[in-house]
Short mmCIF file of C-alpha atoms and ligand atoms in Angstrom, two decimals:
data_model
loop_
_atom_site.label_atom_id
_atom_site.label_comp_id
_atom_site.label_asym_id
_atom_site.label_seq_id
_atom_site.Cartn_x
_atom_site.Cartn_y
_atom_site.Cartn_z
CA MET A 11 26.31 -29.96 34.54
CA ALA A 12 27.60 -28.48 31.32
CA ASP A 13 27.77 -25.38 29.33
CA ALA A 14 25.31 -24.27 26.68
CA ARG A 15 25.22 -21.65 23.95
CA VAL A 16 21.98 -20.11 22.66
CA HIS A 17 21.25 -17.39 20.07
CA ALA A 18 19.25 -14.29 20.87
CA ALA A 19 18.98 -10.91 19.15
CA ILE A 20 18.63 -7.25 19.95
CA VAL A 21 17.46 -4.31 17.91
CA ILE A 22 19.33 -1.01 17.68
CA GLY A 23 17.30 1.61 15.93
CA VAL A 24 15.57 -0.50 13.32
CA THR A 25 18.43 -2.93 12.75
CA GLY A 26 18.57 -6.40 14.29
CA HIS A 27 21.82 -7.86 15.64
CA LEU A 28 22.40 -11.48 16.59
CA ILE A 29 23.85 -12.05 20.05
CA GLN A 30 24.90 -15.14 22.01
CA VAL A 31 24.02 -16.27 25.49
CA GLU A 32 26.44 -18.70 27.16
CA ALA A 33 25.47 -20.47 30.35
CA ASP A 34 27.69 -22.61 32.50
CA VAL A 35 26.58 -24.57 35.58
CA THR A 36 29.36 -25.83 37.88
CA ASP A 37 29.61 -27.19 41.42
CA GLY A 38 29.54 -24.52 44.05
CA LEU A 39 27.21 -22.49 46.22
CA PRO A 40 23.93 -21.67 44.44
CA ALA A 41 24.35 -18.34 42.69
CA LEU A 42 23.69 -16.76 39.31
CA LEU A 43 26.39 -14.56 37.82
CA LEU A 44 25.29 -12.49 34.85
CA ALA A 45 27.83 -10.78 32.67
CA GLY A 46 27.56 -8.74 29.50
CA LEU A 47 24.39 -6.86 30.36
CA PRO A 48 24.24 -3.22 31.37
CA GLU A 49 24.76 -2.95 35.15
CA ARG A 50 21.33 -1.50 35.80
CA GLY A 51 19.60 -4.30 33.99
CA THR A 52 21.51 -7.20 35.52
CA TRP A 53 19.60 -7.46 38.79
CA GLU A 54 16.24 -7.06 37.13
CA THR A 55 17.05 -9.72 34.54
CA ARG A 56 18.23 -12.17 37.22
CA ASP A 57 15.07 -11.60 39.29
CA ARG A 58 12.77 -11.97 36.27
CA VAL A 59 14.40 -15.18 35.08
CA ARG A 60 14.52 -16.72 38.52
CA ALA A 61 10.89 -15.89 39.28
CA ALA A 62 9.82 -17.20 35.88
CA PHE A 63 11.60 -20.49 36.55
CA LEU A 64 9.97 -20.95 39.94
CA ASN A 65 6.49 -19.95 38.77
CA SER A 66 6.74 -22.29 35.81
CA GLY A 67 7.48 -25.28 38.03
CA LEU A 68 11.06 -25.51 36.77
CA ALA A 69 13.94 -26.36 39.09
CA TRP A 70 16.34 -23.45 39.63
CA PRO A 71 19.93 -24.69 39.41
CA GLU A 72 21.14 -25.71 42.87
CA SER A 73 24.69 -24.81 42.02
CA ARG A 74 26.82 -22.05 40.64
CA ALA A 75 25.53 -20.71 37.27
CA THR A 76 27.32 -18.23 35.10
CA VAL A 77 25.60 -16.51 32.18
CA ASN A 78 27.52 -14.44 29.67
CA VAL A 79 25.87 -12.30 26.98
CA LEU A 80 28.05 -11.65 23.96
CA PRO A 81 29.38 -9.59 22.29
CA ALA A 82 30.07 -7.21 25.16
CA GLU A 83 30.17 -4.00 23.16
CA LEU A 84 26.54 -3.97 21.97
CA PRO A 85 24.02 -2.00 24.04
CA LYS A 86 21.86 -4.82 25.34
CA GLY A 87 19.46 -2.69 27.31
CA GLY A 88 16.31 -4.50 26.31
CA THR A 89 14.68 -7.56 27.75
CA ALA A 90 14.46 -9.60 24.55
CA ALA A 91 17.34 -11.84 25.68
CA ASP A 92 15.41 -13.12 28.76
CA LEU A 93 14.07 -16.18 26.98
CA ALA A 94 17.50 -17.14 25.58
CA ILE A 95 19.05 -16.79 29.06
CA ALA A 96 16.38 -19.11 30.51
CA VAL A 97 16.88 -21.69 27.72
CA ALA A 98 20.67 -21.61 28.13
CA LEU A 99 20.30 -22.15 31.87
CA LEU A 100 17.90 -25.08 31.33
CA ALA A 101 20.34 -26.65 28.89
CA ALA A 102 23.38 -26.07 31.07
CA ALA A 103 21.58 -27.59 34.08
CA GLY A 104 20.69 -30.66 32.03
CA ALA A 105 16.92 -30.04 32.23
CA ILE A 106 16.57 -30.07 28.44
CA PRO A 107 18.74 -31.66 25.71
CA ASP A 108 21.10 -29.14 24.17
CA SER A 109 21.45 -30.80 20.81
CA GLY A 110 20.08 -28.66 17.99
CA LEU A 111 19.58 -25.58 20.16
CA GLY A 112 22.09 -23.70 18.04
CA ARG A 113 19.75 -23.83 15.05
CA TRP A 114 17.28 -21.56 16.80
CA VAL A 115 17.12 -17.97 17.94
CA PHE A 116 15.06 -17.32 21.09
CA LEU A 117 13.32 -13.95 21.50
CA GLY A 118 11.10 -12.81 24.33
CA GLU A 119 10.82 -11.04 27.65
CA LEU A 120 9.94 -13.12 30.71
CA GLY A 121 7.21 -12.05 33.10
CA LEU A 122 7.61 -12.92 36.77
CA ASP A 123 4.80 -15.44 36.29
CA GLY A 124 6.70 -17.19 33.48
CA ALA A 125 4.71 -15.63 30.62
CA VAL A 126 6.68 -14.87 27.48
CA ARG A 127 5.92 -11.21 26.81
CA PRO A 128 6.10 -9.38 23.46
CA VAL A 129 9.20 -7.42 22.51
CA GLN A 130 10.02 -4.60 20.14
CA GLY A 131 11.71 -5.34 16.83
CA VAL A 132 10.87 -9.00 16.26
CA LEU A 133 10.91 -8.41 12.48
CA PRO A 134 14.41 -6.87 12.20
CA MET A 135 15.73 -9.41 14.74
CA ILE A 136 14.48 -12.38 12.73
CA HIS A 137 15.82 -10.78 9.56
CA ALA A 138 19.25 -10.61 11.20
CA ALA A 139 18.96 -14.27 12.22
CA VAL A 140 17.90 -15.36 8.73
CA ALA A 141 20.84 -13.37 7.29
CA ALA A 142 23.16 -15.20 9.69
CA GLY A 143 21.88 -18.56 8.47
CA ILE A 144 19.56 -19.26 11.41
CA PRO A 145 16.03 -19.20 9.92
CA ARG A 146 14.28 -20.71 12.98
CA ALA A 147 12.96 -18.47 15.74
CA VAL A 148 11.01 -18.95 18.96
CA ILE A 149 9.00 -15.78 19.53
CA PRO A 150 6.39 -14.41 21.94
CA ALA A 151 2.87 -15.46 20.85
CA ALA A 152 1.82 -11.77 20.86
CA ASN A 153 4.41 -11.04 18.11
CA ALA A 154 3.25 -13.91 15.87
CA GLY A 155 1.35 -11.61 13.49
CA GLU A 156 4.28 -9.46 12.48
CA ALA A 157 6.71 -12.43 12.37
CA SER A 158 4.55 -14.24 9.85
CA GLN A 159 5.59 -11.67 7.23
CA ILE A 160 9.15 -13.01 6.85
CA PRO A 161 9.62 -15.27 3.85
CA GLY A 162 11.83 -18.24 4.45
CA ALA A 163 11.69 -18.09 8.26
CA MET A 164 10.13 -20.70 10.54
CA VAL A 165 8.66 -19.25 13.70
CA VAL A 166 7.33 -20.92 16.82
CA PRO A 167 5.09 -18.67 18.85
CA VAL A 168 5.28 -19.49 22.53
CA ARG A 169 2.97 -18.49 25.37
CA ASP A 170 5.08 -19.16 28.46
CA LEU A 171 8.29 -20.67 29.68
CA ALA A 172 6.71 -23.93 30.89
CA GLN A 173 5.23 -24.57 27.43
CA LEU A 174 8.62 -23.94 25.76
CA ALA A 175 10.48 -26.11 28.30
CA GLY A 176 8.06 -28.95 27.62
CA TRP A 177 8.54 -28.76 23.85
CA LEU A 178 12.32 -28.61 24.23
CA ARG A 179 12.35 -31.52 26.68
CA ASN A 180 10.36 -33.70 24.28
CA GLY A 181 12.14 -32.50 21.14
CA GLU A 182 8.86 -31.10 19.72
CA LEU A 183 10.01 -27.63 18.80
CA GLU A 184 10.40 -28.26 15.09
CA GLU A 185 6.90 -29.65 14.68
CA ARG A 186 5.40 -26.58 16.39
CA GLY A 187 7.00 -24.41 13.72
CA ARG A 188 5.09 -22.43 11.17
CA SER A 189 6.84 -21.60 7.93
CA SER A 190 5.61 -18.35 6.52
CA PRO A 191 4.01 -18.78 3.09
CA LEU A 192 5.95 -17.12 0.33
CA VAL A 193 3.05 -14.89 -0.61
CA GLY A 194 3.34 -12.26 -3.26
CA ARG A 195 2.54 -8.63 -2.57
CA CYS A 196 -1.15 -8.01 -2.26
CA SER A 197 -2.66 -4.77 -3.50
CA PRO A 198 -4.38 -3.65 -0.32
CA ALA A 199 -7.76 -2.00 -0.56
CA SER A 200 -8.07 1.19 1.45
CA PRO A 201 -11.20 1.89 3.49
CA VAL A 202 -11.31 5.51 2.23
CA ASP A 203 -11.62 6.94 -1.29
CA LEU A 204 -11.13 10.30 -2.89
CA ALA A 205 -14.66 10.10 -4.27
CA ASP A 206 -15.81 10.88 -0.72
CA VAL A 207 -14.53 14.44 -1.03
CA ILE A 208 -17.16 16.73 -2.53
CA GLY A 209 -16.19 19.82 -4.50
CA ASN A 210 -12.74 21.32 -3.80
CA ALA A 211 -11.56 20.74 -7.34
CA ALA A 212 -8.49 22.96 -6.84
CA ALA A 213 -7.45 21.12 -3.69
CA ARG A 214 -7.94 17.78 -5.36
CA ARG A 215 -5.74 18.90 -8.21
CA ALA A 216 -3.07 20.05 -5.74
CA LEU A 217 -3.24 16.67 -4.02
CA GLU A 218 -2.77 14.89 -7.32
CA VAL A 219 0.22 17.03 -8.27
CA ALA A 220 1.74 16.44 -4.82
CA ALA A 221 1.29 12.66 -5.20
CA ALA A 222 2.71 12.57 -8.70
CA GLY A 223 5.90 14.50 -7.84
CA GLY A 224 6.38 13.62 -4.16
CA HIS A 225 5.87 17.27 -3.19
CA HIS A 226 5.07 18.59 0.26
CA LEU A 227 1.67 20.17 0.62
CA PHE A 228 -0.05 22.85 2.71
CA LEU A 229 -3.82 22.68 2.99
CA GLN A 230 -5.24 25.96 4.24
CA GLY A 231 -8.84 26.03 5.36
CA PRO A 232 -11.17 26.98 8.18
CA SER A 233 -12.18 24.56 10.91
CA GLY A 234 -14.40 21.83 9.62
CA SER A 235 -13.03 21.99 6.08
CA PRO A 236 -12.27 18.66 4.49
CA ALA A 237 -8.49 19.12 4.81
CA THR A 238 -8.17 15.98 6.92
CA MET A 239 -10.32 14.00 4.50
CA LEU A 240 -8.05 15.01 1.66
CA ALA A 241 -4.83 14.25 3.58
CA GLU A 242 -6.13 10.85 4.63
CA ARG A 243 -6.76 9.98 1.01
CA LEU A 244 -3.28 10.91 -0.26
CA PRO A 245 -1.99 7.34 0.34
CA THR A 246 -4.83 6.01 -1.82
CA ILE A 247 -3.48 7.81 -4.89
CA LEU A 248 0.25 7.19 -4.22
CA PRO A 249 1.85 4.20 -5.95
CA PRO A 250 1.87 1.08 -3.73
CA LEU A 251 5.17 0.35 -1.96
CA ASN A 252 7.35 -2.23 -3.61
CA ASP A 253 8.60 -5.22 -1.61
CA GLU A 254 11.81 -3.58 -0.54
CA ALA A 255 10.01 -0.46 0.71
CA SER A 256 7.35 -2.59 2.42
CA ARG A 257 9.98 -4.54 4.26
CA GLU A 258 11.74 -1.36 5.34
CA VAL A 259 8.51 0.09 6.75
CA SER A 260 7.51 -3.22 8.40
CA GLU A 261 10.79 -3.27 10.29
CA ILE A 262 10.15 0.25 11.59
CA TYR A 263 6.69 -0.70 12.82
CA SER A 264 8.07 -3.86 14.41
CA ALA A 265 10.80 -1.86 16.14
CA ALA A 266 8.10 0.48 17.45
CA GLY A 267 6.55 -2.48 19.28
CA ASP A 268 3.64 -4.85 19.10
CA LEU A 269 1.16 -2.00 19.54
CA TYR A 270 2.18 -0.65 16.16
CA ALA A 271 3.25 -3.73 14.27
CA ASP A 272 -0.24 -4.55 12.96
CA ARG A 273 -0.96 -0.98 11.87
CA PHE A 274 1.12 -1.17 8.74
CA VAL A 275 -0.49 -2.82 5.76
CA PRO A 276 2.28 -4.12 3.49
CA GLY A 277 2.17 -2.32 0.16
CA ARG A 278 0.18 0.65 1.39
CA PRO A 279 2.09 3.89 2.02
CA PRO A 280 1.57 4.70 5.71
CA LEU A 281 -0.20 7.82 6.95
CA VAL A 282 0.68 9.09 10.40
CA SER A 283 -1.07 12.08 11.97
CA PRO A 284 0.31 12.89 15.41
CA HIS A 285 -1.68 15.25 17.66
CA HIS A 286 -0.19 18.68 18.39
CA THR A 287 0.19 17.70 22.07
CA SER A 288 2.54 14.83 21.19
CA THR A 289 5.92 14.82 22.93
CA GLN A 290 9.20 15.28 21.06
CA ALA A 291 9.99 11.62 21.72
CA ALA A 292 6.67 10.58 20.17
CA ILE A 293 7.38 12.67 17.07
CA PHE A 294 11.09 12.09 16.53
CA GLY A 295 11.65 8.82 18.35
CA ALA A 296 13.71 7.78 21.39
CA ARG A 297 13.83 4.14 22.49
CA ARG A 298 11.46 3.40 19.69
CA PRO A 299 10.83 5.06 16.29
CA GLY A 300 8.65 8.19 16.39
CA ALA A 301 5.86 9.47 14.09
CA VAL A 302 8.33 10.80 11.49
CA SER A 303 9.71 7.26 11.07
CA LEU A 304 6.34 5.54 11.17
CA ALA A 305 5.49 7.83 8.25
CA HIS A 306 8.63 6.71 6.33
CA ARG A 307 7.81 6.25 2.61
CA GLY A 308 4.34 7.55 3.32
CA VAL A 309 2.66 10.69 4.58
CA LEU A 310 3.18 12.71 7.76
CA TYR A 311 0.04 14.79 8.29
CA LEU A 312 -0.01 17.61 10.81
CA ASP A 313 -3.53 18.90 11.37
CA ASP A 314 -3.76 22.25 13.08
CA ALA A 315 -0.08 22.54 12.28
CA ALA A 316 0.31 25.99 13.83
CA GLU A 317 -0.63 24.56 17.22
CA PHE A 318 2.48 22.34 17.34
CA PRO A 319 5.29 23.61 19.61
CA ALA A 320 8.03 25.55 17.83
CA VAL A 321 10.64 22.95 18.88
CA ILE A 322 8.75 20.26 16.93
CA LEU A 323 8.05 22.44 13.90
CA HIS A 324 11.71 23.40 13.82
CA GLY A 325 12.90 19.82 14.40
CA LEU A 326 11.02 18.60 11.35
CA ARG A 327 13.42 20.40 9.09
CA ARG A 328 16.15 17.82 9.74
CA PRO A 329 14.21 14.77 8.53
CA LEU A 330 12.86 16.82 5.61
CA GLU A 331 16.43 17.49 4.53
CA ALA A 332 18.21 14.31 5.54
CA GLY A 333 15.48 11.68 5.26
CA GLU A 334 16.33 10.43 8.75
CA VAL A 335 16.40 11.41 12.41
CA VAL A 336 19.30 10.90 14.75
CA VAL A 337 18.62 10.11 18.40
CA ALA A 338 21.39 10.01 21.03
CA ARG A 339 20.94 7.24 23.51
CA GLY A 340 23.73 6.70 26.01
CA ASP A 341 26.94 6.06 24.13
CA TRP A 342 24.98 5.13 21.06
CA THR A 343 23.57 7.20 18.27
CA ILE A 344 20.50 5.69 16.68
CA ARG A 345 19.42 6.59 13.16
CA TYR A 346 15.80 6.11 12.22
CA PRO A 347 14.76 6.42 8.59
CA ALA A 348 12.28 9.30 8.09
CA ARG A 349 11.61 10.14 4.43
CA PHE A 350 8.00 11.18 4.02
CA THR A 351 5.71 13.55 2.21
CA LEU A 352 4.70 16.29 4.61
CA VAL A 353 1.13 17.53 4.58
CA LEU A 354 0.31 20.53 6.79
CA ALA A 355 -3.19 21.76 7.47
CA SER A 356 -4.13 24.92 9.28
CA PRO A 357 -6.81 27.53 9.30
CA PRO A 358 -5.45 30.93 8.19
CA CYS A 359 -5.97 32.41 11.63
CA PRO A 360 -6.28 31.45 15.33
CA CYS A 361 -10.11 31.51 15.36
CA GLY A 362 -10.41 29.28 12.33
CA ALA A 363 -13.93 30.42 11.59
CA VAL A 364 -15.22 31.16 8.10
CA ALA A 365 -16.45 34.54 9.39
CA CYS A 366 -13.03 35.37 10.86
CA VAL A 367 -12.87 37.91 13.67
CA CYS A 368 -9.05 37.92 14.02
CA THR A 369 -6.95 41.06 13.59
CA PRO A 370 -4.55 41.21 10.62
CA LEU A 371 -1.70 40.99 13.12
CA ALA A 372 -3.06 37.82 14.71
CA ARG A 373 -3.48 36.25 11.26
CA ARG A 374 0.10 37.07 10.31
CA ARG A 375 1.49 35.74 13.60
CA HIS A 376 -0.51 32.55 13.28
CA LEU A 377 0.95 31.51 9.95
CA ALA A 378 4.39 32.94 10.81
CA ARG A 379 4.69 30.00 13.25
CA LEU A 380 4.80 27.76 10.20
CA ALA A 381 7.19 29.91 8.17
CA GLY A 382 10.23 27.64 8.66
CA LEU A 383 8.30 24.61 7.43
CA LEU A 384 6.37 26.33 4.67
CA ASP A 385 9.78 27.16 3.16
CA ARG A 386 10.01 23.45 2.39
CA VAL A 387 6.51 23.13 1.00
CA GLU A 388 6.09 23.29 -2.83
CA ILE A 389 2.32 23.33 -3.03
CA ARG A 390 -0.23 25.41 -1.14
CA THR A 391 -3.93 25.16 -1.63
CA ARG A 392 -7.18 26.27 -0.05
CA VAL A 393 -9.71 23.82 1.18
CA VAL A 394 -13.27 25.07 1.52
CA ARG A 395 -16.13 23.75 3.56
CA LEU A 396 -19.23 23.06 1.53
CA ASN A 397 -22.33 23.65 3.63
CA ARG A 398 -24.73 22.69 0.91
CA PRO A 399 -23.28 19.75 -0.96
CA GLY A 400 -25.18 19.13 -4.16
CA LEU A 401 -26.82 22.53 -4.26
CA LEU A 402 -23.61 24.03 -5.57
CA GLY A 403 -23.63 21.74 -8.56
CA ASP A 404 -20.65 19.76 -7.30
CA SER A 405 -20.74 16.29 -8.65
CA PRO A 406 -19.01 13.56 -6.66
CA GLY A 407 -15.28 13.64 -7.26
CA GLU A 408 -13.28 11.11 -9.17
CA SER A 409 -12.35 7.86 -7.43
CA SER A 410 -8.93 7.23 -5.96
CA ALA A 411 -8.37 4.52 -8.56
CA ALA A 412 -8.81 6.96 -11.48
CA VAL A 413 -6.45 9.52 -9.98
CA ALA A 414 -3.92 6.88 -8.92
CA GLU A 415 -3.72 5.77 -12.53
CA ARG A 416 -2.65 9.26 -13.69
CA VAL A 417 -0.26 9.56 -10.76
CA ALA A 418 1.37 6.24 -11.63
CA ALA A 419 1.73 7.23 -15.30
CA ALA A 420 3.29 10.57 -14.31
CA ARG A 421 5.70 8.86 -11.91
CA GLU A 422 6.70 6.47 -14.63
CA ARG A 423 7.49 9.35 -17.00
CA ALA A 424 9.57 10.97 -14.28
CA SER A 425 11.45 7.82 -13.33
CA ALA A 426 12.21 7.06 -17.01
CA ARG A 427 13.66 10.58 -17.37
CA LEU A 428 15.63 10.19 -14.11
CA THR A 429 17.08 6.77 -15.00
CA GLY A 430 20.77 6.78 -14.21
CA THR A 431 20.40 9.54 -11.57
CA PRO A 432 20.08 9.06 -7.82
CA TRP A 433 16.59 10.64 -7.85
CA ARG A 434 13.26 8.92 -8.34
CA THR A 435 10.78 11.77 -8.06
CA ASN A 436 10.79 15.35 -9.30
CA ALA A 437 10.79 16.60 -5.69
CA GLU A 438 14.33 15.23 -5.25
CA VAL A 439 16.06 16.81 -8.29
CA PRO A 440 18.53 19.62 -7.41
CA LEU A 441 18.14 23.04 -9.07
CA LEU A 442 21.39 22.80 -11.01
CA GLU A 443 20.21 19.68 -12.84
CA LEU A 444 16.84 21.25 -13.40
CA ARG A 445 18.46 24.19 -15.14
CA THR A 446 21.13 22.30 -17.08
CA VAL A 447 20.15 18.70 -17.81
CA PHE A 448 16.38 18.91 -18.00
CA ARG A 449 15.58 21.82 -20.25
CA THR A 450 12.24 23.61 -20.51
CA VAL A 451 10.55 25.13 -23.53
CA ALA A 452 12.45 28.24 -24.68
CA GLY A 453 11.15 31.35 -22.90
CA ALA A 454 8.94 29.38 -20.47
CA LEU A 455 11.16 30.34 -17.55
CA ASP A 456 11.00 34.10 -18.26
CA PRO A 457 8.31 34.82 -15.61
CA LEU A 458 10.33 32.82 -13.04
CA ASP A 459 13.61 34.60 -13.95
CA ARG A 460 11.89 37.96 -13.62
CA ALA A 461 10.43 36.97 -10.22
CA LEU A 462 13.90 35.87 -9.09
CA ASN A 463 15.44 39.17 -10.20
CA THR A 464 12.81 41.24 -8.38
CA GLY A 465 13.18 39.12 -5.26
CA ALA A 466 9.61 37.75 -5.46
CA LEU A 467 11.15 34.26 -5.57
CA THR A 468 14.17 33.00 -3.71
CA VAL A 469 16.55 30.52 -5.31
CA ARG A 470 14.94 27.81 -3.17
CA SER A 471 11.39 28.73 -4.22
CA TYR A 472 12.49 29.06 -7.84
CA ALA A 473 13.60 25.43 -7.73
CA GLN A 474 10.37 24.37 -6.01
CA VAL A 475 8.23 25.97 -8.76
CA LEU A 476 10.34 24.35 -11.45
CA ARG A 477 10.05 20.90 -9.85
CA VAL A 478 6.28 21.18 -9.64
CA ALA A 479 6.19 22.37 -13.29
CA TRP A 480 7.93 19.14 -14.29
CA THR A 481 5.37 17.13 -12.37
CA ILE A 482 2.54 18.97 -14.10
CA ALA A 483 4.18 18.21 -17.47
CA ASP A 484 4.44 14.52 -16.45
CA LEU A 485 0.76 14.48 -15.50
CA GLY A 486 -0.09 16.03 -18.87
CA ALA A 487 2.19 13.59 -20.73
CA THR A 488 4.13 16.57 -22.05
CA ASP A 489 7.83 16.10 -22.71
CA THR A 490 8.96 19.31 -21.12
CA PRO A 491 7.29 22.17 -19.18
CA GLY A 492 6.11 25.18 -21.14
CA ARG A 493 4.47 28.45 -20.11
CA ASP A 494 1.20 26.81 -18.99
CA GLU A 495 2.97 24.32 -16.69
CA ILE A 496 5.14 27.09 -15.20
CA GLN A 497 2.07 29.28 -14.64
CA GLU A 498 0.16 26.54 -12.84
CA ALA A 499 3.20 25.56 -10.75
CA LEU A 500 3.64 29.19 -9.75
CA ALA A 501 -0.02 29.46 -8.78
CA LEU A 502 0.23 26.26 -6.74
CA TRP A 503 3.35 27.57 -5.06
CA LYS A 504 1.63 30.86 -4.18
CA GLY A 505 -1.53 29.06 -3.08
CA GLU A 506 -3.60 31.10 -5.47
CA SER A 507 -6.29 28.51 -5.93
CA PRO A 508 -9.65 30.25 -5.50
CA GLY A 509 -10.98 30.62 -1.95
CA PRO A 510 -14.28 31.89 -0.69
CA ASP A 511 -12.81 34.97 0.92
CA GLY A 512 -10.66 35.81 -2.09
CA LEU A 513 -7.50 36.19 0.01
CA PRO A 514 -4.24 34.73 -1.16
CA ALA A 515 -2.94 31.88 0.92
CA ARG A 516 0.44 33.51 1.54
ZN1 ZN B 608 -9.83 34.20 12.59
#
């Protein structure tokens, strides 16, 4: 009969926080008092832990047990502290030795049958533990894959409570541990390649410019056009994520739960394409990060974009501006990172057919749904469906590797120019700096200035064209944009790339 103290952790948003579980077993009538958990969760936790004990063949304390979860002010709504509560009770009841327990953090939900079930956010929770000087963690076996990514941490995957109790009783925990190898960043091969896309030279160029400058993109094409193929290949020409970005994205996937954790390949910019029937919670996040956060530092692709509900299309403007989403949850506000390149695809009309039968009004209404988002998009292009590949004289396109090389060189030019500023890509540079610090060739801006004066361009779109012109200059290894770069940027902004029906895209 003693008291015991065990580390656990919780995740709020995508940030892990270390917490403590104290258990005390004293003489008295058998009872378990749980403090420090939200009222609603207390009964459920008590029932789960008790059932897990009994179904694991462990003796439930035949006396008065008190468990306190600290600190009190954190929202400990999850179930990840179950395992730590069980371990603290075992130690306090004298069923396992308590020496050395403080060097570990215990993470896991208990099933009624004693199984240790996976939890959300293992990665950020272990990061928090490592940062607090506790690099050893017992984790659910189902989370072992994601936890193996943390350099310097030793993890022990555990299947059920009986197994863990046995290891603790015999002092075997340490030898069950796996230290993660300190592997360097791999350059992950992608299963898709830009060479798969036939023809569509204009759209491929638009994709390359978008990748080089970090610009948002609108792919307009009829049903069955290779818009999705193109969007899916954008990550293959983007620069790989550096270690810091990879870690950031891994934590988001871990916080989204074990279903998602394995979907992120470290180093590869993620691509997320939610369906237009997705809920607001699935898109923006709630208890777990949503699609906009899973696309962080990668690509958010909305196919059939005009089919998404207005509330979602409107809501996307906040992450596009702020690079994050804010979700209110009880007394807590959770911020999820959400800085992504947006790619929209839509046919120009509701019917989507090449031989369109829609009225001019229906066509206007269709794209008007996207107006609020298209305001934020710098590049528009048409994607055409090729019915007779080969017969049109279209040779296979360049490979992703060849395009990625030009994109990387362009990004390097941009980042060298932007050294000492808070911006890394052309897409981020404010208009004022574009006009004052980074000068263009004399006279090159005349067509833009005229368009601004006649109202053909807004101040916002003026800046968008100028940003894209800088990216085109970077791709062409030109020091500063001249007339040609401005012309092409203006054409990309207008969506004037050639289409089969000869209609402008906007
Ligand atoms: Zn139509």
